[in-house]
């Protein structure tokens, strides 16, 4: 699911009352969706003072966001303080750079993996640069792990460019494969570091023949 698909989705109580609609997605620093800012329903309705935290959602469906009742709402300030991050619009237009210093494109949307009551960032929809093929082509780039969804530039591993998708079907499997590869590379690197440390420890612990005491 794309984050922008949630915009204008109605918020409905379990009693069937239509109490607002999603305006913006608010992300936590770790990449999870913290909640939503809201606006009223109708052409003349503006932003609401209340916000909807994710833990107040009982169902994140394709046609509506379900809540128990309006008592789950909190102020926009409370949601912003609790999330420690910005709204989804902050990331749109941000540059995507590889950790080797190559610009891969600019963010046009955020890809979410959703369940009934949670949503987690797993990738970005970007307008690609020549580094990924045709300039301005829309592609989907996986994330190795949950990261902060904010900032003027988003830095991703250079290997992410090898896992670019042209559409969303199958993207979840691609993300899984990419994360498994990155996790394996990290484990191999950690094992190599540990081996070097052990070699150094053995070198420091072994006495050379010249250092060993001789009997009287």
Coordinates of C-alpha atoms in Angstrom, one line a residue:
X1 CA 0.0 0.0 0.0
X2 CA 1.1 3.6 -0.7
X3 CA 0.9 6.1 2.1
X4 CA -1.0 8.6 -0.2
X5 CA -3.7 6.0 -0.7
X6 CA -4.7 6.6 2.9
X7 CA -5.4 10.2 2.2
X8 CA -9.1 11.1 2.4
X9 CA -10.0 7.6 3.7
X10 CA -13.0 7.9 6.0
X11 CA -12.6 7.3 9.7
X12 CA -15.6 5.4 11.0
X13 CA -16.6 4.3 14.5
X14 CA -17.8 0.8 15.3
X15 CA -21.2 2.4 15.8
X16 CA -21.2 3.4 12.2
X17 CA -20.5 7.2 12.7
X18 CA -18.4 8.9 10.0
X19 CA -16.2 11.2 12.2
X20 CA -13.6 12.5 9.8
X21 CA -11.1 11.5 7.1
X22 CA -7.3 10.9 7.0
X23 CA -5.3 14.0 6.1
X24 CA -1.7 13.1 6.6
X25 CA 0.2 10.0 7.8
X26 CA 2.5 10.6 10.8
X27 CA 5.6 8.4 11.2
X28 CA 7.5 7.3 14.2
X29 CA 11.3 7.7 14.1
X30 CA 11.6 3.9 13.6
X31 CA 9.5 3.8 10.5
X32 CA 6.2 2.7 11.9
X33 CA 3.0 4.7 11.3
X34 CA 2.3 6.6 14.6
X35 CA -1.1 7.8 13.5
X36 CA -3.0 10.3 11.3
X37 CA -3.9 13.9 11.2
X38 CA -7.5 14.4 10.3
X39 CA -9.8 16.6 8.4
X40 CA -13.6 16.9 8.4
X41 CA -15.7 15.3 5.7
X42 CA -17.2 17.4 2.9
X43 CA -16.0 20.0 0.5
X44 CA -15.9 22.9 3.0
X45 CA -14.4 20.9 5.9
X46 CA -11.0 21.9 7.1
X47 CA -8.3 20.3 9.3
X48 CA -9.4 18.9 12.6
X49 CA -7.7 19.8 15.9
X50 CA -7.8 16.1 16.9
X51 CA -5.5 13.4 15.5
X52 CA -5.8 9.6 15.5
X53 CA -3.0 7.6 17.1
X54 CA -2.4 4.2 15.5
X55 CA -3.1 2.3 18.7
X56 CA -6.7 3.7 18.5
X57 CA -7.3 2.0 15.2
X58 CA -9.3 -1.3 15.3
X59 CA -9.2 -1.9 11.6
X60 CA -7.1 -0.4 8.7
X61 CA -9.3 -1.5 5.8
X62 CA -9.3 -0.6 2.0
X63 CA -12.4 1.5 2.4
X64 CA -12.3 2.9 5.9
X65 CA -10.2 3.3 9.0
X66 CA -12.2 1.9 11.9
X67 CA -12.1 3.1 15.5
X68 CA -14.0 2.2 18.7
X69 CA -15.2 5.8 19.2
X70 CA -14.0 9.4 19.2
X71 CA -12.5 9.0 22.7
X72 CA -9.4 7.5 21.0
X73 CA -8.5 10.9 19.5
X74 CA -5.8 13.0 20.9
X75 CA -4.4 16.5 20.0
X76 CA -2.2 16.9 17.0
X77 CA 0.5 18.2 19.3
X78 CA 0.4 15.0 21.4
X79 CA 0.7 12.8 18.4
X80 CA 3.7 14.9 17.0
X81 CA 5.4 14.7 20.4
X82 CA 4.8 11.0 20.8
X83 CA 6.0 10.2 17.3
X84 CA 9.2 12.2 17.3
X85 CA 8.9 12.5 13.5
X86 CA 7.0 14.5 10.9
X87 CA 4.0 13.9 8.8
X88 CA 4.2 11.8 5.6
X89 CA 4.4 14.9 3.4
X90 CA 7.8 15.8 4.8
X91 CA 9.6 13.0 3.0
X92 CA 8.0 13.6 -0.4
X93 CA 10.4 15.2 -2.8
X94 CA 13.5 14.2 -0.7
X95 CA 16.6 13.0 -2.5
X96 CA 17.5 9.3 -2.2
X97 CA 21.3 8.8 -2.0
X98 CA 23.2 5.5 -1.9
X99 CA 25.8 5.2 0.8
X100 CA 28.4 5.3 -2.0
X101 CA 27.2 8.8 -2.9
X102 CA 25.1 8.2 -6.0
X103 CA 21.7 10.0 -6.3
X104 CA 19.1 7.4 -7.1
X105 CA 16.0 9.6 -7.4
X106 CA 13.4 11.6 -5.4
X107 CA 10.7 10.2 -3.2
X108 CA 7.2 10.4 -4.7
X109 CA 5.5 8.2 -2.1
X110 CA 6.1 5.8 0.8
X111 CA 5.4 2.1 0.6
X112 CA 3.7 0.6 3.6
X113 CA 3.3 -3.0 4.8
X114 CA 0.0 -3.1 6.6
X115 CA -1.9 -5.4 8.9
X116 CA -5.3 -4.9 10.5
X117 CA -3.9 -2.5 13.1
X118 CA -0.3 -1.7 12.1
X119 CA 1.5 -0.1 9.2
X120 CA 5.3 -0.1 8.7
X121 CA 7.5 1.6 6.0
X122 CA 9.2 -1.0 3.8
X123 CA 10.2 1.1 0.8
X124 CA 9.9 4.2 -1.3
X125 CA 8.3 5.0 -4.6
X126 CA 10.8 7.2 -6.4
X127 CA 11.2 9.1 -9.6
X128 CA 14.5 7.5 -10.7
X129 CA 17.6 9.1 -12.0
X130 CA 19.8 7.7 -14.8
X131 CA 21.6 5.7 -12.1
X132 CA 18.6 3.4 -12.1
X133 CA 17.8 3.4 -15.8
X134 CA 15.5 5.9 -17.5
X135 CA 15.3 9.3 -15.8
X136 CA 12.0 10.1 -14.0
X137 CA 10.8 6.5 -14.4
X138 CA 8.7 5.5 -11.4
X139 CA 10.2 2.6 -9.5
X140 CA 10.0 1.1 -6.0
X141 CA 13.1 0.8 -3.8
X142 CA 13.2 -1.5 -0.7
X143 CA 14.5 -0.5 2.7
X144 CA 17.0 -2.7 4.5
X145 CA 15.4 -2.0 7.9
X146 CA 13.0 0.5 9.4
X147 CA 14.5 4.0 9.3
X148 CA 13.4 7.5 10.1
X149 CA 11.1 8.8 7.4
X150 CA 12.1 12.4 7.4
X151 CA 15.0 14.6 6.3
X152 CA 16.2 16.4 3.1
X153 CA 18.1 13.3 1.9
X154 CA 17.4 9.6 2.6
X155 CA 20.5 7.4 2.5
X156 CA 20.1 3.7 1.5
X157 CA 22.6 0.9 0.9
X158 CA 24.1 0.9 -2.6
X159 CA 22.9 -2.7 -3.0
X160 CA 19.3 -1.5 -2.8
X161 CA 19.7 -0.5 -6.5
X162 CA 19.9 -4.2 -7.4
X163 CA 16.4 -4.8 -5.9
X164 CA 14.4 -2.1 -7.7
X165 CA 10.9 -3.0 -8.8
X166 CA 8.8 -1.5 -11.6
X167 CA 5.5 -2.2 -9.8
X168 CA 4.1 -3.1 -6.4
X169 CA 3.0 -6.8 -7.0
X170 CA 5.7 -9.0 -5.5
X171 CA 7.4 -6.1 -3.8
X172 CA 7.0 -7.7 -0.4
X173 CA 9.0 -10.7 -1.5
X174 CA 11.7 -8.4 -3.0
X175 CA 12.0 -6.5 0.3
X176 CA 12.3 -9.8 2.2
X177 CA 15.1 -11.0 -0.1
X178 CA 16.9 -7.8 0.1
X179 CA 16.8 -7.7 3.9
X180 CA 17.9 -11.3 4.1
X181 CA 20.9 -10.5 1.9
X182 CA 21.8 -7.4 4.0
X183 CA 21.4 -9.4 7.2
X184 CA 23.7 -12.1 5.9
X185 CA 26.3 -9.6 4.8
X186 CA 26.1 -8.0 8.3
X187 CA 26.5 -11.4 10.0
X188 CA 29.5 -12.2 7.8
X189 CA 31.1 -8.8 8.6
X190 CA 30.5 -9.3 12.4
X191 CA 32.0 -12.8 12.2
X192 CA 35.1 -11.5 10.4
X193 CA 35.5 -8.8 13.1
X194 CA 35.2 -11.3 15.8
X195 CA 37.8 -13.5 14.2
X196 CA 40.2 -10.7 13.9
X197 CA 39.6 -9.8 17.6
X198 CA 40.2 -13.4 18.6
X199 CA 43.4 -13.5 16.6
X200 CA 44.6 -10.4 18.3
X201 CA 43.7 -11.7 21.7
X202 CA 45.6 -15.0 21.0
X203 CA 48.6 -13.0 19.8
X204 CA 48.6 -10.9 23.0
X205 CA 48.1 -13.9 25.3
X206 CA 50.8 -16.1 23.8
X207 CA 54.3 -15.7 25.3
X208 CA 57.2 -15.9 23.0
X209 CA 60.0 -18.3 24.0
X210 CA 62.2 -15.3 24.9
X211 CA 59.5 -14.1 27.3
X212 CA 59.0 -17.4 29.1
X213 CA 60.7 -17.8 32.5
X214 CA 63.5 -20.3 32.6
X215 CA 64.0 -22.8 35.4
X216 CA 66.8 -22.1 38.0

